[in-house]
Amino acid sequence: ITLSGVTEVVVKAKDAGYWNEGAKIRPLSQDIIPEISGDTLIFSLDKPAMLSVERKKQIWDHVSELGMKRDNPDWWKRGFRYNETLQLSSYATGMAEALFIFADTLQAEPKRQDATIRLLPGIHTGNIDLRSGQHLHLDEGAFLFGSVNIWDAENVKVTGKGVIIHDGNQPPYTDRGVQTERNWRPISINNSQNVSVSGVTCIARSRTWTIQATASRNLEFDGLKIIASNLANLNGDGIDLCGAQDVIISNCFFRTCDDAIALYRTMPFDDNIHETWGEKDYSQYVDTWVKNVFISGCVFWNTSANVMRVGWTGMSLNTENITMKDCDVIHLSDCSYFYAPHSLLNIMSEDGSGEAEHSDYLFENIRMEEYSALVGINHQQARLKNICFKDIYMVESSKWPSLIIVHNVDEDKGIIFENVTVKGKLVEQAEDLPLCIEGDGNIEFR
């Protein structure tokens, strides 16, 4: 929707009783209360917004089967095995009906330059390789069925209100979406710097990540709408930063079936050649660092994973200076994987292996509406320093206890929970969250 002053939005359902249970417009922080008349829902907008229009009582009500098991700490600490989790969580958050509304102001047309590739309204097919200095613009109403590759390039821009749709030949039930290849996802960035992507909608229909940035620097993602879903409901990540540094992610909407944002080293995940990748490492450069990442003004909804995942089993990874501010989590997978609940921040290694060090994390002014847990850390060998959750507002109680199992937390600057509230009540101790702690970590509540 292009806004021009105050704009009235009318949503008409095909069934007369569709809104009988009422409606919610998320994020709730927008404080939009619609008028309902029969099959019609009406509300007004006077500023840009990224919204999910939903019927009440259609999502978490489906997961009542978990309630009895959740009360048994021994059960969830052993780990909720993935097949069962997937069946329930996918039905709960993957099959729910919702209407996404993206409202923005009128966008100026790009200046005519030789380096500009402009896609006019209509259907476009094929893959686009962008070189240094090029600018790709997708007009509103332009649909590109293919991929955009930014490899070995600098000073590249992708702008517009068009849509990039990738429906590749990835096997639906095999984990190959992580590969670093051209034409393997809506947008692939590799060994590049000074890249900005703004405004466009990216849809990943096949089992692959939506945007992968590998061994790259100075990246900016602004105003993106990311929708990733596939038959297996896996590997539909949002933005994966693999050995990437100096990154800004702002004002983006994530509807993903897997992790919304993931921090990894370059592929493969370990120091060995991945057998299923044709006996070669697809990354041109190995980088085990992800640092200086700033995320703000985003909206998150994912089906079966985390808002932010950091690392993987056996992965050598260093992360530093990671900030997320002023974001809304409207739905977050009600399940766990490899002995850690899906959460706002997940740091996991199934067997505790992998040399990992993570420092200077700040999650501030985060609003969590329907969610499984705040934090899920289960990595015995990881070293953590200065991990802070500040001004976290949880509208309701978590579906799972949060979990911290780590044995190397900095003695001076550890893990801090400052002004974290659950249904308006300040979290002053682990039981208030609730949070299960194993290890001798320096964990403080303020």
Tab-separated table of C-alpha atoms in Angstrom:
chain	number	residue	atom	x	y	z
A	1	ILE	CA	0.000	0.000	0.000
A	2	THR	CA	1.309	3.443	-0.895
A	3	LEU	CA	0.297	5.962	1.754
A	4	SER	CA	-0.839	9.480	1.026
A	5	GLY	CA	-1.870	11.095	4.285
A	6	VAL	CA	-4.321	9.120	6.399
A	7	THR	CA	-5.280	5.974	4.478
A	8	GLU	CA	-8.283	3.774	5.254
A	9	VAL	CA	-7.631	0.054	4.887
A	10	VAL	CA	-10.579	-2.282	4.274
A	11	VAL	CA	-10.147	-6.065	4.551
A	12	LYS	CA	-13.099	-8.093	3.299
A	13	ALA	CA	-13.329	-11.828	4.048
A	14	LYS	CA	-15.076	-14.344	1.819
A	15	ASP	CA	-16.999	-15.872	4.740
A	16	ALA	CA	-19.565	-13.834	6.642
A	17	GLY	CA	-18.485	-15.180	10.033
A	18	TYR	CA	-14.742	-14.996	9.430
A	19	TRP	CA	-14.126	-12.357	12.105
A	20	ASN	CA	-16.591	-13.732	14.680
A	21	GLU	CA	-13.803	-14.444	17.200
A	22	GLY	CA	-12.354	-10.994	16.669
A	23	ALA	CA	-9.138	-9.829	15.027
A	24	LYS	CA	-5.649	-8.794	16.030
A	25	ILE	CA	-3.340	-6.564	14.074
A	26	ARG	CA	0.283	-7.220	14.927
A	27	PRO	CA	2.679	-5.931	16.046
A	28	LEU	CA	0.527	-5.044	19.028
A	29	SER	CA	2.873	-2.126	19.698
A	30	GLN	CA	1.264	-0.357	16.727
A	31	ASP	CA	-1.908	-0.173	18.853
A	32	ILE	CA	-4.230	-0.598	15.873
A	33	ILE	CA	-7.770	-1.581	16.900
A	34	PRO	CA	-9.871	-2.407	13.832
A	35	GLU	CA	-13.588	-1.935	13.404
A	36	ILE	CA	-15.391	-5.143	12.479
A	37	SER	CA	-18.693	-5.230	10.638
A	38	GLY	CA	-19.783	-8.640	9.411
A	39	ASP	CA	-17.185	-9.875	6.960
A	40	THR	CA	-15.326	-6.543	6.848
A	41	LEU	CA	-12.453	-5.197	8.927
A	42	ILE	CA	-11.513	-1.508	8.760
A	43	PHE	CA	-8.623	0.508	10.186
A	44	SER	CA	-6.546	3.562	9.289
A	45	LEU	CA	-2.838	4.146	8.732
A	46	ASP	CA	-0.989	7.449	8.761
A	47	LYS	CA	2.592	6.178	8.724
A	48	PRO	CA	4.589	3.303	7.206
A	49	ALA	CA	3.911	-0.070	8.809
A	50	MET	CA	4.550	-3.805	8.407
A	51	LEU	CA	1.472	-5.611	9.710
A	52	SER	CA	0.011	-9.064	10.158
A	53	VAL	CA	-3.795	-9.123	10.224
A	54	GLU	CA	-4.987	-12.245	12.041
A	55	ARG	CA	-8.039	-13.817	13.580
A	56	LYS	CA	-7.899	-14.234	17.338
A	57	LYS	CA	-7.344	-17.654	18.901
A	58	GLN	CA	-6.046	-19.378	15.786
A	59	ILE	CA	-2.372	-20.018	16.500
A	60	TRP	CA	-1.214	-20.997	19.979
A	61	ASP	CA	-4.515	-22.691	20.783
A	62	HIS	CA	-3.434	-25.527	18.490
A	63	VAL	CA	-0.496	-26.511	20.690
A	64	SER	CA	-2.383	-27.540	23.822
A	65	GLU	CA	-0.869	-31.034	23.517
A	66	LEU	CA	2.406	-29.592	24.715
A	67	GLY	CA	0.934	-28.243	27.925
A	68	MET	CA	1.080	-31.472	29.919
A	69	LYS	CA	4.622	-32.306	28.821
A	70	ARG	CA	5.852	-28.800	29.448
A	71	ASP	CA	5.193	-29.140	33.163
A	72	ASN	CA	7.766	-31.938	33.413
A	73	PRO	CA	11.280	-30.383	33.554
A	74	ASP	CA	12.976	-33.727	32.922
A	75	TRP	CA	11.098	-34.050	29.661
A	76	TRP	CA	12.127	-30.777	28.055
A	77	LYS	CA	15.702	-30.954	29.384
A	78	ARG	CA	16.157	-34.267	27.583
A	79	GLY	CA	15.171	-32.517	24.394
A	80	PHE	CA	12.016	-32.341	22.386
A	81	ARG	CA	12.867	-34.423	19.329
A	82	TYR	CA	12.494	-32.631	16.073
A	83	ASN	CA	9.943	-34.780	14.234
A	84	GLU	CA	7.348	-34.351	16.940
A	85	THR	CA	8.175	-30.694	17.349
A	86	LEU	CA	7.845	-30.023	13.660
A	87	GLN	CA	4.449	-31.652	13.452
A	88	LEU	CA	2.981	-29.499	16.184
A	89	SER	CA	4.761	-26.204	15.671
A	90	SER	CA	4.325	-26.209	11.920
A	91	TYR	CA	0.599	-26.716	12.291
A	92	ALA	CA	0.409	-24.061	14.965
A	93	THR	CA	2.288	-21.256	13.261
A	94	GLY	CA	2.741	-22.497	9.722
A	95	MET	CA	-0.882	-23.168	8.786
A	96	ALA	CA	-2.414	-20.105	10.405
A	97	GLU	CA	-4.149	-17.684	8.080
A	98	ALA	CA	-2.805	-14.156	8.058
A	99	LEU	CA	-2.808	-11.158	5.758
A	100	PHE	CA	0.437	-9.197	5.541
A	101	ILE	CA	0.079	-5.497	4.822
A	102	PHE	CA	3.146	-3.449	3.954
A	103	ALA	CA	2.407	0.259	3.867
A	104	ASP	CA	4.952	2.818	2.728
A	105	THR	CA	5.180	6.263	1.219
A	106	LEU	CA	5.717	6.940	-2.476
A	107	GLN	CA	9.221	6.032	-3.609
A	108	ALA	CA	11.114	8.184	-6.077
A	109	GLU	CA	12.109	6.607	-9.372
A	110	PRO	CA	15.820	5.877	-9.787
A	111	LYS	CA	17.987	8.293	-11.693
A	112	ARG	CA	18.779	7.200	-15.205
A	113	GLN	CA	22.343	5.993	-15.237
A	114	ASP	CA	24.234	3.589	-17.414
A	115	ALA	CA	24.878	1.363	-14.423
A	116	THR	CA	21.161	0.973	-13.617
A	117	ILE	CA	19.208	-2.156	-14.492
A	118	ARG	CA	15.516	-1.382	-14.182
A	119	LEU	CA	12.778	-4.020	-14.149
A	120	LEU	CA	9.433	-2.512	-15.126
A	121	PRO	CA	6.088	-3.848	-13.862
A	122	GLY	CA	5.472	-7.341	-15.203
A	123	ILE	CA	6.919	-10.853	-15.109
A	124	HIS	CA	10.664	-11.306	-15.532
A	125	THR	CA	12.489	-14.641	-15.527
A	126	GLY	CA	16.157	-15.545	-15.188
A	127	ASN	CA	19.085	-14.845	-12.905
A	128	ILE	CA	20.896	-11.518	-12.625
A	129	ASP	CA	24.617	-11.202	-11.854
A	130	LEU	CA	25.508	-7.735	-10.597
A	131	ARG	CA	29.001	-6.348	-11.068
A	132	SER	CA	30.798	-3.566	-9.204
A	133	GLY	CA	29.038	-0.219	-9.389
A	134	GLN	CA	25.740	-1.586	-10.699
A	135	HIS	CA	22.275	-0.695	-9.425
A	136	LEU	CA	19.289	-3.012	-9.869
A	137	HIS	CA	15.860	-1.413	-9.410
A	138	LEU	CA	12.593	-3.358	-9.364
A	139	ASP	CA	9.549	-1.185	-9.940
A	140	GLU	CA	6.410	-1.825	-7.945
A	141	GLY	CA	4.608	-4.579	-9.820
A	142	ALA	CA	7.828	-6.131	-11.128
A	143	PHE	CA	8.216	-9.850	-10.367
A	144	LEU	CA	11.583	-11.491	-10.940
A	145	PHE	CA	11.447	-15.293	-10.938
A	146	GLY	CA	15.082	-16.177	-10.362
A	147	SER	CA	18.063	-15.080	-8.295
A	148	VAL	CA	20.214	-12.006	-7.817
A	149	ASN	CA	23.928	-12.770	-7.382
A	150	ILE	CA	26.422	-10.239	-6.035
A	151	TRP	CA	29.789	-11.987	-6.156
A	152	ASP	CA	33.273	-10.438	-6.063
A	153	ALA	CA	31.775	-6.965	-6.356
A	154	GLU	CA	31.655	-3.634	-4.563
A	155	ASN	CA	29.388	-0.595	-4.480
A	156	VAL	CA	26.244	-2.456	-5.548
A	157	LYS	CA	22.615	-1.474	-4.870
A	158	VAL	CA	19.299	-3.302	-5.150
A	159	THR	CA	16.230	-1.096	-4.659
A	160	GLY	CA	12.535	-0.852	-5.420
A	161	LYS	CA	9.181	-2.280	-4.395
A	162	GLY	CA	9.272	-5.277	-6.688
A	163	VAL	CA	9.411	-8.954	-5.752
A	164	ILE	CA	12.166	-11.551	-6.173
A	165	ILE	CA	10.797	-15.108	-6.143
A	166	HIS	CA	13.128	-18.097	-6.019
A	167	ASP	CA	11.756	-21.591	-6.607
A	168	GLY	CA	14.835	-23.708	-7.230
A	169	ASN	CA	15.611	-27.375	-7.584
A	170	GLN	CA	16.751	-27.934	-3.993
A	171	PRO	CA	15.594	-31.357	-2.728
A	172	PRO	CA	12.623	-30.664	-0.435
A	173	TYR	CA	13.693	-33.158	2.240
A	174	THR	CA	17.495	-32.821	2.076
A	175	ASP	CA	19.511	-30.132	3.834
A	176	ARG	CA	21.180	-28.389	0.894
A	177	GLY	CA	19.746	-24.920	1.258
A	178	VAL	CA	22.868	-23.865	3.150
A	179	GLN	CA	25.155	-24.165	0.124
A	180	THR	CA	27.059	-21.139	-1.104
A	181	GLU	CA	26.253	-21.113	-4.810
A	182	ARG	CA	25.004	-18.737	-7.434
A	183	ASN	CA	21.321	-19.004	-8.307
A	184	TRP	CA	20.623	-20.877	-5.068
A	185	ARG	CA	18.350	-18.325	-3.320
A	186	PRO	CA	16.654	-14.974	-3.951
A	187	ILE	CA	19.813	-12.971	-3.123
A	188	SER	CA	23.367	-14.288	-2.764
A	189	ILE	CA	26.259	-12.047	-1.703
A	190	ASN	CA	29.781	-13.458	-1.701
A	191	ASN	CA	33.186	-11.808	-1.233
A	192	SER	CA	31.706	-8.343	-1.752
A	193	GLN	CA	31.621	-5.017	0.029
A	194	ASN	CA	29.540	-1.861	0.149
A	195	VAL	CA	26.281	-3.578	-0.813
A	196	SER	CA	22.831	-2.183	-0.007
A	197	VAL	CA	19.484	-3.894	-0.557
A	198	SER	CA	16.314	-1.930	0.190
A	199	GLY	CA	12.569	-2.067	-0.281
A	200	VAL	CA	12.165	-5.302	-2.209
A	201	THR	CA	10.205	-8.393	-1.207
A	202	CYS	CA	12.089	-11.700	-1.274
A	203	ILE	CA	10.154	-14.970	-1.430
A	204	ALA	CA	11.932	-18.317	-1.116
A	205	ARG	CA	9.582	-21.096	-2.186
A	206	SER	CA	12.080	-23.952	-2.260
A	207	ARG	CA	14.175	-25.278	0.630
A	208	THR	CA	16.887	-22.640	0.826
A	209	TRP	CA	17.961	-19.554	2.716
A	210	THR	CA	16.519	-16.270	1.464
A	211	ILE	CA	19.611	-14.060	1.681
A	212	GLN	CA	23.142	-15.299	2.297
A	213	ALA	CA	26.068	-12.923	2.783
A	214	THR	CA	29.424	-14.728	2.820
A	215	ALA	CA	32.859	-13.217	3.541
A	216	SER	CA	31.492	-9.733	2.860
A	217	ARG	CA	31.765	-6.288	4.473
A	218	ASN	CA	29.737	-3.098	4.788
A	219	LEU	CA	26.268	-4.440	4.047
A	220	GLU	CA	22.933	-2.703	4.520
A	221	PHE	CA	19.471	-4.271	4.357
A	222	ASP	CA	16.581	-1.838	4.785
A	223	GLY	CA	12.834	-2.190	4.412
A	224	LEU	CA	12.935	-5.753	3.108
A	225	LYS	CA	9.971	-8.108	3.265
A	226	ILE	CA	11.232	-11.682	3.587
A	227	ILE	CA	8.872	-14.633	3.229
A	228	ALA	CA	10.415	-18.111	3.253
A	229	SER	CA	8.385	-21.309	3.219
A	230	ASN	CA	8.751	-24.734	1.650
A	231	LEU	CA	7.318	-28.241	1.835
A	232	ALA	CA	9.642	-29.455	4.588
A	233	ASN	CA	9.275	-26.231	6.600
A	234	LEU	CA	13.058	-26.197	7.070
A	235	ASN	CA	16.035	-24.117	5.921
A	236	GLY	CA	13.757	-21.219	5.110
A	237	ASP	CA	16.074	-18.743	6.832
A	238	GLY	CA	15.828	-14.990	6.465
A	239	ILE	CA	19.301	-13.412	6.418
A	240	ASP	CA	22.361	-15.594	7.062
A	241	LEU	CA	25.618	-13.790	7.785
A	242	CYS	CA	28.489	-16.203	7.140
A	243	GLY	CA	31.777	-14.565	7.988
A	244	ALA	CA	30.201	-11.153	7.328
A	245	GLN	CA	31.080	-7.930	9.142
A	246	ASP	CA	29.794	-4.371	9.476
A	247	VAL	CA	26.139	-5.085	8.738
A	248	ILE	CA	22.988	-2.990	9.247
A	249	ILE	CA	19.549	-4.637	9.119
A	250	SER	CA	16.713	-2.155	9.606
A	251	ASN	CA	12.942	-1.955	9.181
A	252	CYS	CA	12.622	-5.467	7.763
A	253	PHE	CA	9.747	-7.957	8.006
A	254	PHE	CA	10.632	-11.628	8.491
A	255	ARG	CA	8.136	-14.452	7.991
A	256	THR	CA	10.391	-17.470	7.960
A	257	CYS	CA	9.985	-21.167	8.608
A	258	ASP	CA	13.527	-21.361	10.032
A	259	ASP	CA	15.908	-18.891	11.698
A	260	ALA	CA	15.176	-15.267	10.863
A	261	ILE	CA	18.790	-14.146	11.297
A	262	ALA	CA	21.727	-16.535	11.649
A	263	LEU	CA	25.391	-15.853	12.386
A	264	TYR	CA	27.760	-18.479	11.020
A	265	ARG	CA	31.286	-18.851	9.716
A	266	THR	CA	31.782	-19.315	6.001
A	267	MET	CA	30.672	-22.630	4.549
A	268	PRO	CA	31.160	-25.456	5.228
A	269	PHE	CA	30.319	-25.289	8.928
A	270	ASP	CA	33.498	-27.095	9.969
A	271	ASP	CA	37.050	-27.344	8.632
A	272	ASN	CA	36.287	-30.400	6.529
A	273	ILE	CA	34.972	-30.629	2.991
A	274	HIS	CA	31.264	-31.373	3.033
A	275	GLU	CA	30.747	-34.614	1.147
A	276	THR	CA	27.347	-33.661	-0.234
A	277	TRP	CA	28.738	-30.528	-1.823
A	278	GLY	CA	30.667	-32.146	-4.656
A	279	GLU	CA	34.025	-32.456	-2.874
A	280	LYS	CA	34.810	-28.760	-2.729
A	281	ASP	CA	34.324	-25.785	-0.461
A	282	TYR	CA	31.968	-23.358	-2.184
A	283	SER	CA	33.293	-20.365	-0.240
A	284	GLN	CA	36.210	-18.552	-1.822
A	285	TYR	CA	37.474	-17.369	1.541
A	286	VAL	CA	37.326	-18.869	5.018
A	287	ASP	CA	36.250	-16.453	7.746
A	288	THR	CA	35.236	-17.480	11.254
A	289	TRP	CA	34.301	-13.950	12.397
A	290	VAL	CA	30.941	-12.178	12.392
A	291	LYS	CA	31.030	-8.770	14.038
A	292	ASN	CA	29.536	-5.288	14.102
A	293	VAL	CA	25.941	-6.221	13.286
A	294	PHE	CA	23.174	-3.712	14.088
A	295	ILE	CA	19.509	-4.719	13.782
A	296	SER	CA	16.612	-2.329	14.425
A	297	GLY	CA	12.946	-1.719	13.715
A	298	CYS	CA	12.215	-5.263	12.485
A	299	VAL	CA	9.199	-7.562	12.830
A	300	PHE	CA	9.733	-11.317	13.267
A	301	TRP	CA	7.515	-14.388	12.831
A	302	ASN	CA	9.046	-17.828	12.385
A	303	THR	CA	7.655	-21.340	12.400
A	304	SER	CA	10.273	-23.707	13.745
A	305	ALA	CA	13.451	-21.949	14.801
A	306	ASN	CA	14.839	-18.747	16.339
A	307	VAL	CA	14.874	-15.021	15.861
A	308	MET	CA	18.686	-15.188	16.027
A	309	ARG	CA	20.771	-18.346	15.849
A	310	VAL	CA	24.487	-18.154	16.573
A	311	GLY	CA	26.695	-21.040	15.465
A	312	TRP	CA	26.164	-24.758	15.041
A	313	THR	CA	27.486	-28.058	16.327
A	314	GLY	CA	31.252	-28.305	15.791
A	315	MET	CA	31.516	-24.807	14.342
A	316	SER	CA	34.541	-22.598	15.030
A	317	LEU	CA	32.995	-19.145	15.304
A	318	ASN	CA	33.764	-15.765	16.859
A	319	THR	CA	31.095	-13.085	17.093
A	320	GLU	CA	31.411	-9.601	18.538
A	321	ASN	CA	29.379	-6.423	18.870
A	322	ILE	CA	25.916	-7.692	17.920
A	323	THR	CA	22.990	-5.360	18.665
A	324	MET	CA	19.238	-5.715	18.211
A	325	LYS	CA	17.013	-2.787	19.183
A	326	ASP	CA	13.377	-1.761	18.924
A	327	CYS	CA	12.004	-4.942	17.344
A	328	ASP	CA	8.745	-6.890	17.611
A	329	VAL	CA	8.530	-10.680	17.839
A	330	ILE	CA	4.914	-11.442	16.946
A	331	HIS	CA	5.153	-15.263	16.786
A	332	LEU	CA	8.096	-17.474	17.700
A	333	SER	CA	8.146	-21.243	17.228
A	334	ASP	CA	6.769	-23.230	20.147
A	335	CYS	CA	9.385	-25.964	20.191
A	336	SER	CA	13.018	-26.850	20.838
A	337	TYR	CA	15.852	-28.482	18.928
A	338	PHE	CA	18.950	-30.279	20.199
A	339	TYR	CA	18.289	-29.598	23.867
A	340	ALA	CA	17.667	-25.857	23.630
A	341	PRO	CA	14.340	-24.051	23.235
A	342	HIS	CA	13.759	-21.907	20.195
A	343	SER	CA	14.128	-18.356	21.371
A	344	LEU	CA	15.116	-14.761	20.753
A	345	LEU	CA	18.778	-15.812	21.047
A	346	ASN	CA	19.880	-19.399	20.485
A	347	ILE	CA	23.487	-20.585	20.846
A	348	MET	CA	23.614	-24.337	20.443
A	349	SER	CA	26.026	-27.209	19.886
A	350	GLU	CA	24.441	-30.641	20.085
A	351	ASP	CA	27.504	-32.338	21.584
A	352	GLY	CA	29.177	-29.218	22.980
A	353	SER	CA	31.920	-29.225	20.341
A	354	GLY	CA	33.247	-26.249	18.425
A	355	GLU	CA	35.588	-23.475	19.536
A	356	ALA	CA	33.300	-20.490	19.921
A	357	GLU	CA	33.569	-17.087	21.547
A	358	HIS	CA	30.699	-14.586	21.621
A	359	SER	CA	30.953	-11.140	23.192
A	360	ASP	CA	29.210	-7.779	23.451
A	361	TYR	CA	25.605	-8.647	22.608
A	362	LEU	CA	22.790	-6.217	23.358
A	363	PHE	CA	19.083	-6.930	22.940
A	364	GLU	CA	17.226	-3.746	23.883
A	365	ASN	CA	13.599	-2.654	23.711
A	366	ILE	CA	12.335	-5.945	22.293
A	367	ARG	CA	8.612	-6.676	22.456
A	368	MET	CA	7.668	-10.353	22.486
A	369	GLU	CA	4.044	-11.319	21.900
A	370	GLU	CA	3.641	-15.077	21.317
A	371	TYR	CA	6.924	-16.884	21.826
A	372	SER	CA	8.494	-20.090	23.074
A	373	ALA	CA	11.397	-18.772	25.192
A	374	LEU	CA	13.620	-15.741	25.636
A	375	VAL	CA	16.989	-17.492	25.487
A	376	GLY	CA	18.237	-20.969	24.598
A	377	ILE	CA	21.976	-21.460	25.174
A	378	ASN	CA	23.406	-24.966	25.287
A	379	HIS	CA	27.071	-24.921	24.285
A	380	GLN	CA	29.450	-26.187	26.942
A	381	GLN	CA	32.655	-25.071	25.190
A	382	ALA	CA	31.522	-21.606	24.148
A	383	ARG	CA	32.981	-18.567	25.897
A	384	LEU	CA	30.477	-15.781	26.541
A	385	LYS	CA	31.142	-12.201	27.578
A	386	ASN	CA	28.825	-9.234	28.070
A	387	ILE	CA	25.499	-10.633	26.837
A	388	CYS	CA	22.778	-8.166	27.842
A	389	PHE	CA	18.983	-8.334	27.604
A	390	LYS	CA	17.655	-4.870	28.438
A	391	ASP	CA	14.097	-3.534	28.387
A	392	ILE	CA	12.521	-6.751	27.153
A	393	TYR	CA	8.723	-6.713	27.320
A	394	MET	CA	6.952	-10.074	27.157
A	395	VAL	CA	3.217	-9.753	26.680
A	396	GLU	CA	2.540	-13.235	28.048
A	397	SER	CA	4.395	-16.087	29.721
A	398	SER	CA	6.806	-18.165	27.671
A	399	LYS	CA	5.753	-21.539	26.315
A	400	TRP	CA	9.085	-23.049	27.412
A	401	PRO	CA	11.538	-22.316	30.206
A	402	SER	CA	14.597	-20.477	28.954
A	403	LEU	CA	17.861	-22.397	29.189
A	404	ILE	CA	21.513	-21.519	29.768
A	405	ILE	CA	24.044	-24.368	29.817
A	406	VAL	CA	27.526	-22.939	29.443
A	407	HIS	CA	30.672	-23.201	31.539
A	408	ASN	CA	32.731	-20.239	30.333
A	409	VAL	CA	30.981	-16.980	31.178
A	410	ASP	CA	33.224	-13.975	31.803
A	411	GLU	CA	33.654	-13.262	35.521
A	412	ASP	CA	33.447	-9.481	35.136
A	413	LYS	CA	30.965	-9.088	32.286
A	414	GLY	CA	28.595	-12.017	32.123
A	415	ILE	CA	24.954	-12.457	31.110
A	416	ILE	CA	22.699	-9.633	32.292
A	417	PHE	CA	18.902	-9.391	32.401
A	418	GLU	CA	17.996	-5.730	32.986
A	419	ASN	CA	14.396	-4.548	33.194
A	420	VAL	CA	13.010	-7.731	31.674
A	421	THR	CA	9.282	-8.045	32.347
A	422	VAL	CA	6.742	-10.839	31.901
A	423	LYS	CA	3.142	-9.596	31.761
A	424	GLY	CA	4.302	-6.397	33.440
A	425	LYS	CA	6.190	-8.115	36.276
A	426	LEU	CA	9.918	-7.500	36.632
A	427	VAL	CA	12.132	-10.576	36.348
A	428	GLU	CA	14.269	-10.481	39.498
A	429	GLN	CA	15.433	-14.094	39.581
A	430	ALA	CA	15.679	-17.107	37.302
A	431	GLU	CA	12.350	-18.536	38.455
A	432	ASP	CA	10.501	-15.414	37.307
A	433	LEU	CA	11.374	-15.945	33.647
A	434	PRO	CA	11.542	-18.982	34.122
A	435	LEU	CA	15.184	-19.847	33.393
A	436	CYS	CA	17.045	-23.113	33.940
A	437	ILE	CA	20.776	-22.586	34.567
A	438	GLU	CA	23.469	-25.252	34.514
A	439	GLY	CA	27.089	-24.308	35.099
A	440	ASP	CA	28.942	-21.678	37.091
A	441	GLY	CA	28.132	-18.759	34.831
A	442	ASN	CA	27.998	-15.130	35.930
A	443	ILE	CA	24.289	-14.368	35.435
A	444	GLU	CA	22.785	-11.207	36.901
A	445	PHE	CA	19.247	-9.814	37.197
A	446	ARG	CA	18.695	-6.084	37.539
